[in-house]
Amino acid sequence: MNDMNNTLNNTYNFAEELIEKASKLILKNHKKIRNISYKKGDSNLVTNVDKEVEALIIKEIVSKYPNHSIIAEESKAQKKDPNYQWFIDPIDGTTNFAHSYPFFCTSIGFVKNNILEFGLIKDPLTNELYSARRSQGAKLNKRPIFVSKIKKLNESLLITGFPYDKRTSKVNNLKNFCNLTLLTHGVRRDGAAALDLCYIASGKADGYWEMKLSPWDVAAGVLILEEAGGKVSDFKGGKYNIFNKQIVATNGLIHKELLKHLK
Ligand code: IPD
Ligand code: CA
Ligand code: CA
């Protein structure tokens, strides 16, 4: 094994330990009273726990890799070496967390030389760790996972989400949600984009779409989905990158059919 692989292995192992620490901190605070405040918009929440978990993650990355860039949801981006970028969502599913609805996670994605190299997503309540390393497949708690084999949209279960400006913008996904609810077995709105992607990656549902996401929502999940055999694109079927606002992520088999119905 060459030096480059060794370095990446070390970084991956560091990230795996880090996400476990983040998960413990979330669990410790899960049942306690949370201090909730609003960001932009009237439904965009943040809690003290989001900030504490993010501070922990950033502190550890900075002390181990002082030159790496960090793009995390609750802080100003630390733009350092552009060849090493961490994308962090300390709690994806903050609204759920704030209401004690049990569906949220931590997401850590690592990009080297503009290539997604690994992704880790941890659900602290179920103790499930979804992970992927480029060209090495996707795993759930160390076991390989794969997308579903459903071939037809009308036999599929989908997942989606709604943007935080849903009350003020007409581009709020409600029409897509109504149309696709009638065309499929159902559409779920679970409330954590990163975990939603893991649910497609592990075959619990067959397709996912959303608009107005940020790179920390999707960096880890997109790699996990692709490594599990899934397909990801924008709404027109074009090449996807984590800075795209729109995402369509499926088992591959229903991708074209789903695209036909997204506006
Ligand atoms: C949100 C969740 C939600 C999605 C929103 C995201 P947050 O992230 O992933 O499912 O619909 O668009 O912003 O705010 O809980 O980290
Ligand atoms: Ca998020
Ligand atoms: Ca978040």
CSV table of C-alpha atoms and ligand atoms in Angstrom, one decimal:
chain,number,residue,atom,x,y,z
A,1,MET,CA,0.0,0.0,0.0
A,2,ASN,CA,1.4,3.4,-0.9
A,3,ASP,CA,1.8,6.5,1.3
A,4,MET,CA,-1.2,8.3,-0.2
A,5,ASN,CA,-3.5,5.4,0.6
A,6,ASN,CA,-2.0,5.2,4.1
A,7,THR,CA,-2.7,8.9,4.7
A,8,LEU,CA,-6.3,8.6,3.5
A,9,ASN,CA,-6.8,5.5,5.7
A,10,ASN,CA,-5.6,7.5,8.7
A,11,THR,CA,-7.9,10.4,7.9
A,12,TYR,CA,-10.8,8.0,7.5
A,13,ASN,CA,-10.1,6.4,10.9
A,14,PHE,CA,-9.8,9.8,12.5
A,15,ALA,CA,-13.2,10.7,11.0
A,16,GLU,CA,-14.8,7.5,12.2
A,17,GLU,CA,-13.7,8.2,15.8
A,18,LEU,CA,-14.8,11.8,15.5
A,19,ILE,CA,-18.3,11.0,14.4
A,20,GLU,CA,-18.6,8.6,17.3
A,21,LYS,CA,-17.7,11.4,19.7
A,22,ALA,CA,-20.2,13.7,18.0
A,23,SER,CA,-22.9,11.0,18.4
A,24,LYS,CA,-22.2,10.6,22.1
A,25,LEU,CA,-22.5,14.3,22.7
A,26,ILE,CA,-25.8,14.4,20.9
A,27,LEU,CA,-27.1,11.4,22.9
A,28,LYS,CA,-26.0,13.1,26.2
A,29,ASN,CA,-28.0,16.2,25.3
A,30,HIS,CA,-30.9,14.4,23.7
A,31,LYS,CA,-33.3,14.3,26.7
A,32,LYS,CA,-32.2,17.6,28.1
A,33,ILE,CA,-33.9,21.0,27.5
A,34,ARG,CA,-32.6,22.5,24.3
A,35,ASN,CA,-31.9,26.1,23.8
A,36,ILE,CA,-33.7,26.8,20.4
A,37,SER,CA,-33.2,29.9,18.2
A,38,TYR,CA,-34.1,30.8,14.6
A,39,LYS,CA,-31.8,31.4,11.7
A,40,LYS,CA,-33.0,33.0,8.5
A,41,GLY,CA,-36.7,32.4,8.0
A,42,ASP,CA,-39.5,31.4,10.4
A,43,SER,CA,-38.9,27.7,10.5
A,44,ASN,CA,-35.1,27.4,10.3
A,45,LEU,CA,-34.1,26.3,13.7
A,46,VAL,CA,-30.8,25.8,15.4
A,47,THR,CA,-30.1,24.5,19.0
A,48,ASN,CA,-27.3,24.9,21.4
A,49,VAL,CA,-26.5,21.2,20.7
A,50,ASP,CA,-26.0,21.8,17.0
A,51,LYS,CA,-23.4,24.5,17.9
A,52,GLU,CA,-21.7,22.4,20.6
A,53,VAL,CA,-21.4,19.3,18.3
A,54,GLU,CA,-20.0,21.4,15.5
A,55,ALA,CA,-17.5,23.1,17.8
A,56,LEU,CA,-16.3,19.7,18.9
A,57,ILE,CA,-15.9,18.5,15.4
A,58,ILE,CA,-14.1,21.6,14.1
A,59,LYS,CA,-11.8,21.7,17.1
A,60,GLU,CA,-10.6,18.2,16.5
A,61,ILE,CA,-10.1,18.6,12.8
A,62,VAL,CA,-8.2,21.9,13.2
A,63,SER,CA,-5.9,20.3,15.8
A,64,LYS,CA,-5.2,17.3,13.7
A,65,TYR,CA,-5.2,18.9,10.2
A,66,PRO,CA,-4.6,22.7,10.7
A,67,ASN,CA,-4.3,23.3,6.9
A,68,HIS,CA,-7.6,21.6,5.9
A,69,SER,CA,-10.6,23.6,4.8
A,70,ILE,CA,-13.8,23.2,6.8
A,71,ILE,CA,-17.3,24.0,5.5
A,72,ALA,CA,-19.7,23.4,8.3
A,73,GLU,CA,-23.4,24.5,8.6
A,74,GLU,CA,-23.3,26.6,11.8
A,75,SER,CA,-19.9,28.5,11.3
A,76,LYS,CA,-18.2,30.7,8.8
A,77,ALA,CA,-16.3,28.5,6.3
A,78,GLN,CA,-12.6,28.0,7.1
A,79,LYS,CA,-11.1,28.3,3.6
A,80,LYS,CA,-7.5,27.0,3.8
A,81,ASP,CA,-6.0,24.3,1.5
A,82,PRO,CA,-8.6,23.8,-1.2
A,83,ASN,CA,-7.3,20.3,-1.9
A,84,TYR,CA,-8.6,19.1,1.5
A,85,GLN,CA,-12.2,19.9,2.3
A,86,TRP,CA,-14.4,18.7,5.2
A,87,PHE,CA,-18.2,19.1,4.8
A,88,ILE,CA,-19.9,19.0,8.2
A,89,ASP,CA,-23.5,18.9,9.3
A,90,PRO,CA,-23.4,18.5,13.1
A,91,ILE,CA,-27.1,17.6,13.3
A,92,ASP,CA,-28.9,17.0,10.1
A,93,GLY,CA,-32.6,17.0,11.1
A,94,THR,CA,-32.4,19.8,13.5
A,95,THR,CA,-36.2,20.4,13.5
A,96,ASN,CA,-36.7,16.8,14.4
A,97,PHE,CA,-34.1,17.0,17.1
A,98,ALA,CA,-35.6,20.2,18.6
A,99,HIS,CA,-39.0,18.4,18.8
A,100,SER,CA,-37.6,15.1,20.0
A,101,TYR,CA,-38.8,13.4,16.8
A,102,PRO,CA,-36.3,10.5,16.5
A,103,PHE,CA,-34.8,11.0,13.1
A,104,PHE,CA,-31.5,13.0,12.9
A,105,CYS,CA,-27.8,12.3,12.3
A,106,THR,CA,-24.3,13.7,12.0
A,107,SER,CA,-22.8,13.9,8.5
A,108,ILE,CA,-19.1,14.2,7.7
A,109,GLY,CA,-17.9,14.2,4.1
A,110,PHE,CA,-14.3,14.5,3.0
A,111,VAL,CA,-13.2,15.8,-0.4
A,112,LYS,CA,-9.6,15.6,-1.6
A,113,ASN,CA,-8.5,17.3,-4.9
A,114,ASN,CA,-12.2,17.9,-5.7
A,115,ILE,CA,-13.1,14.2,-5.4
A,116,LEU,CA,-15.4,12.9,-2.7
A,117,GLU,CA,-13.1,10.3,-0.9
A,118,PHE,CA,-15.3,9.2,2.0
A,119,GLY,CA,-18.5,9.9,3.8
A,120,LEU,CA,-19.8,9.0,7.3
A,121,ILE,CA,-23.4,9.4,8.6
A,122,LYS,CA,-24.3,8.3,12.1
A,123,ASP,CA,-27.8,8.0,13.6
A,124,PRO,CA,-27.1,8.2,17.3
A,125,LEU,CA,-30.4,6.8,18.4
A,126,THR,CA,-30.2,3.6,16.4
A,127,ASN,CA,-26.4,3.4,16.6
A,128,GLU,CA,-26.3,3.0,12.9
A,129,LEU,CA,-23.2,4.2,11.1
A,130,TYR,CA,-23.5,4.5,7.3
A,131,SER,CA,-20.2,4.8,5.5
A,132,ALA,CA,-18.5,4.7,2.2
A,133,ARG,CA,-15.0,5.1,0.8
A,134,ARG,CA,-14.5,5.8,-2.9
A,135,SER,CA,-14.4,2.6,-5.0
A,136,GLN,CA,-14.8,0.4,-1.8
A,137,GLY,CA,-18.6,0.1,-1.6
A,138,ALA,CA,-21.0,1.4,1.0
A,139,LYS,CA,-21.6,-0.1,4.5
A,140,LEU,CA,-24.0,0.0,7.4
A,141,ASN,CA,-22.1,-0.8,10.6
A,142,LYS,CA,-19.4,-2.5,8.5
A,143,ARG,CA,-21.8,-4.7,6.4
A,144,PRO,CA,-22.2,-3.9,2.7
A,145,ILE,CA,-25.4,-2.2,1.6
A,146,PHE,CA,-27.1,-1.9,-1.8
A,147,VAL,CA,-29.9,0.0,-3.4
A,148,SER,CA,-33.3,-1.6,-4.0
A,149,LYS,CA,-34.3,-3.5,-7.2
A,150,ILE,CA,-37.7,-1.8,-7.7
A,151,LYS,CA,-38.0,-1.1,-11.4
A,152,LYS,CA,-41.3,0.9,-11.7
A,153,LEU,CA,-42.2,4.3,-10.3
A,154,ASN,CA,-45.7,3.1,-9.5
A,155,GLU,CA,-44.2,0.4,-7.3
A,156,SER,CA,-41.7,2.6,-5.5
A,157,LEU,CA,-41.5,4.3,-2.2
A,158,LEU,CA,-40.0,7.8,-2.4
A,159,ILE,CA,-38.6,10.3,0.1
A,160,THR,CA,-38.4,14.1,-0.2
A,161,GLY,CA,-38.1,17.3,1.9
A,162,PHE,CA,-39.1,20.9,1.7
A,163,PRO,CA,-37.0,24.1,1.8
A,164,TYR,CA,-36.9,26.5,4.8
A,165,ASP,CA,-38.5,29.3,2.6
A,166,LYS,CA,-41.5,27.1,1.9
A,167,ARG,CA,-43.9,29.7,3.3
A,168,THR,CA,-42.7,32.5,1.1
A,169,SER,CA,-41.4,30.9,-2.1
A,170,LYS,CA,-43.5,29.2,-4.8
A,171,VAL,CA,-40.5,27.0,-5.5
A,172,ASN,CA,-41.4,24.9,-2.4
A,173,ASN,CA,-41.7,21.4,-3.8
A,174,LEU,CA,-45.4,21.0,-2.8
A,175,LYS,CA,-46.6,20.3,-6.4
A,176,ASN,CA,-44.0,17.6,-6.9
A,177,PHE,CA,-45.0,16.1,-3.6
A,178,CYS,CA,-48.7,16.0,-4.5
A,179,ASN,CA,-48.1,14.6,-8.0
A,180,LEU,CA,-45.7,11.9,-6.9
A,181,THR,CA,-47.8,10.9,-3.9
A,182,LEU,CA,-50.5,9.8,-6.5
A,183,LEU,CA,-48.0,8.1,-8.8
A,184,THR,CA,-46.2,5.9,-6.2
A,185,HIS,CA,-46.7,3.7,-3.2
A,186,GLY,CA,-46.0,6.9,-1.2
A,187,VAL,CA,-43.7,9.8,-0.5
A,188,ARG,CA,-42.1,10.2,3.0
A,189,ARG,CA,-40.9,13.4,4.5
A,190,ASP,CA,-38.5,12.2,7.3
A,191,GLY,CA,-36.6,15.5,7.8
A,192,ALA,CA,-32.9,14.7,7.5
A,193,ALA,CA,-31.5,14.8,4.0
A,194,ALA,CA,-28.3,12.9,4.9
A,195,LEU,CA,-30.2,10.0,6.5
A,196,ASP,CA,-32.7,10.1,3.6
A,197,LEU,CA,-29.8,9.4,1.2
A,198,CYS,CA,-28.7,6.5,3.4
A,199,TYR,CA,-32.2,5.1,3.3
A,200,ILE,CA,-32.1,5.0,-0.5
A,201,ALA,CA,-28.5,3.5,-0.4
A,202,SER,CA,-29.7,0.7,1.9
A,203,GLY,CA,-32.8,-0.1,-0.1
A,204,LYS,CA,-35.3,1.1,2.5
A,205,ALA,CA,-36.8,3.3,-0.2
A,206,ASP,CA,-36.2,3.7,-3.9
A,207,GLY,CA,-35.8,7.3,-4.8
A,208,TYR,CA,-35.3,10.8,-3.2
A,209,TRP,CA,-35.4,14.3,-4.5
A,210,GLU,CA,-35.1,17.7,-2.9
A,211,MET,CA,-34.4,21.3,-3.8
A,212,LYS,CA,-32.3,24.1,-2.1
A,213,LEU,CA,-29.9,21.8,-0.2
A,214,SER,CA,-26.4,22.7,0.9
A,215,PRO,CA,-23.2,20.8,0.4
A,216,TRP,CA,-23.0,19.7,4.1
A,217,ASP,CA,-26.5,18.1,3.7
A,218,VAL,CA,-25.4,15.9,0.9
A,219,ALA,CA,-21.5,15.4,0.6
A,220,ALA,CA,-21.4,12.2,2.7
A,221,GLY,CA,-24.7,10.8,1.5
A,222,VAL,CA,-24.1,11.2,-2.2
A,223,LEU,CA,-20.9,9.0,-2.0
A,224,ILE,CA,-22.7,6.4,0.2
A,225,LEU,CA,-25.5,6.3,-2.3
A,226,GLU,CA,-23.2,6.0,-5.4
A,227,GLU,CA,-21.1,3.3,-3.7
A,228,ALA,CA,-24.3,1.3,-2.9
A,229,GLY,CA,-25.0,1.3,-6.6
A,230,GLY,CA,-27.4,4.3,-6.8
A,231,LYS,CA,-27.6,7.1,-9.3
A,232,VAL,CA,-27.6,10.8,-8.6
A,233,SER,CA,-28.3,13.8,-10.9
A,234,ASP,CA,-30.0,17.2,-11.0
A,235,PHE,CA,-33.7,17.5,-12.0
A,236,LYS,CA,-32.8,17.4,-15.7
A,237,GLY,CA,-30.7,14.3,-15.4
A,238,GLY,CA,-27.4,16.3,-15.7
A,239,LYS,CA,-24.2,15.7,-13.9
A,240,TYR,CA,-24.5,16.3,-10.1
A,241,ASN,CA,-22.0,18.0,-7.8
A,242,ILE,CA,-22.5,18.7,-4.1
A,243,PHE,CA,-23.0,22.4,-4.8
A,244,ASN,CA,-26.1,21.8,-6.9
A,245,LYS,CA,-29.2,22.9,-5.2
A,246,GLN,CA,-31.4,20.2,-6.8
A,247,ILE,CA,-30.8,16.5,-6.2
A,248,VAL,CA,-32.4,13.4,-7.5
A,249,ALA,CA,-31.0,10.2,-6.0
A,250,THR,CA,-32.4,6.8,-6.8
A,251,ASN,CA,-31.7,3.1,-7.1
A,252,GLY,CA,-30.9,3.9,-10.8
A,253,LEU,CA,-33.8,1.8,-12.1
A,254,ILE,CA,-36.5,4.4,-11.5
A,255,HIS,CA,-34.3,7.4,-12.2
A,256,LYS,CA,-35.6,8.3,-15.7
A,257,GLU,CA,-39.2,7.8,-14.8
A,258,LEU,CA,-38.9,10.0,-11.7
A,259,LEU,CA,-37.1,12.8,-13.7
A,260,LYS,CA,-40.1,13.0,-16.1
A,261,HIS,CA,-42.3,14.1,-13.2
A,262,LEU,CA,-40.1,16.6,-11.4
A,263,LYS,CA,-40.6,20.4,-12.0
B,1,IPD,C1,-32.4,20.1,6.7
B,1,IPD,C2,-32.9,18.7,6.6
B,1,IPD,C3,-34.2,18.5,5.9
B,1,IPD,C4,-34.2,19.2,4.6
B,1,IPD,C5,-33.7,20.6,4.7
B,1,IPD,C6,-32.3,20.6,5.3
B,1,IPD,P1,-31.0,20.7,8.9
B,1,IPD,O1,-31.2,20.2,7.3
B,1,IPD,O2,-31.9,17.9,6.0
B,1,IPD,O3,-34.6,17.2,5.7
B,1,IPD,O4,-35.5,19.1,4.0
B,1,IPD,O5,-33.7,21.2,3.4
B,1,IPD,O6,-31.9,22.0,5.4
B,1,IPD,O7,-31.4,22.1,8.9
B,1,IPD,O8,-31.9,19.9,9.7
B,1,IPD,O9,-29.5,20.5,9.1
B,2,CA,CA,-28.8,19.6,7.1
B,3,CA,CA,-27.9,20.9,10.5
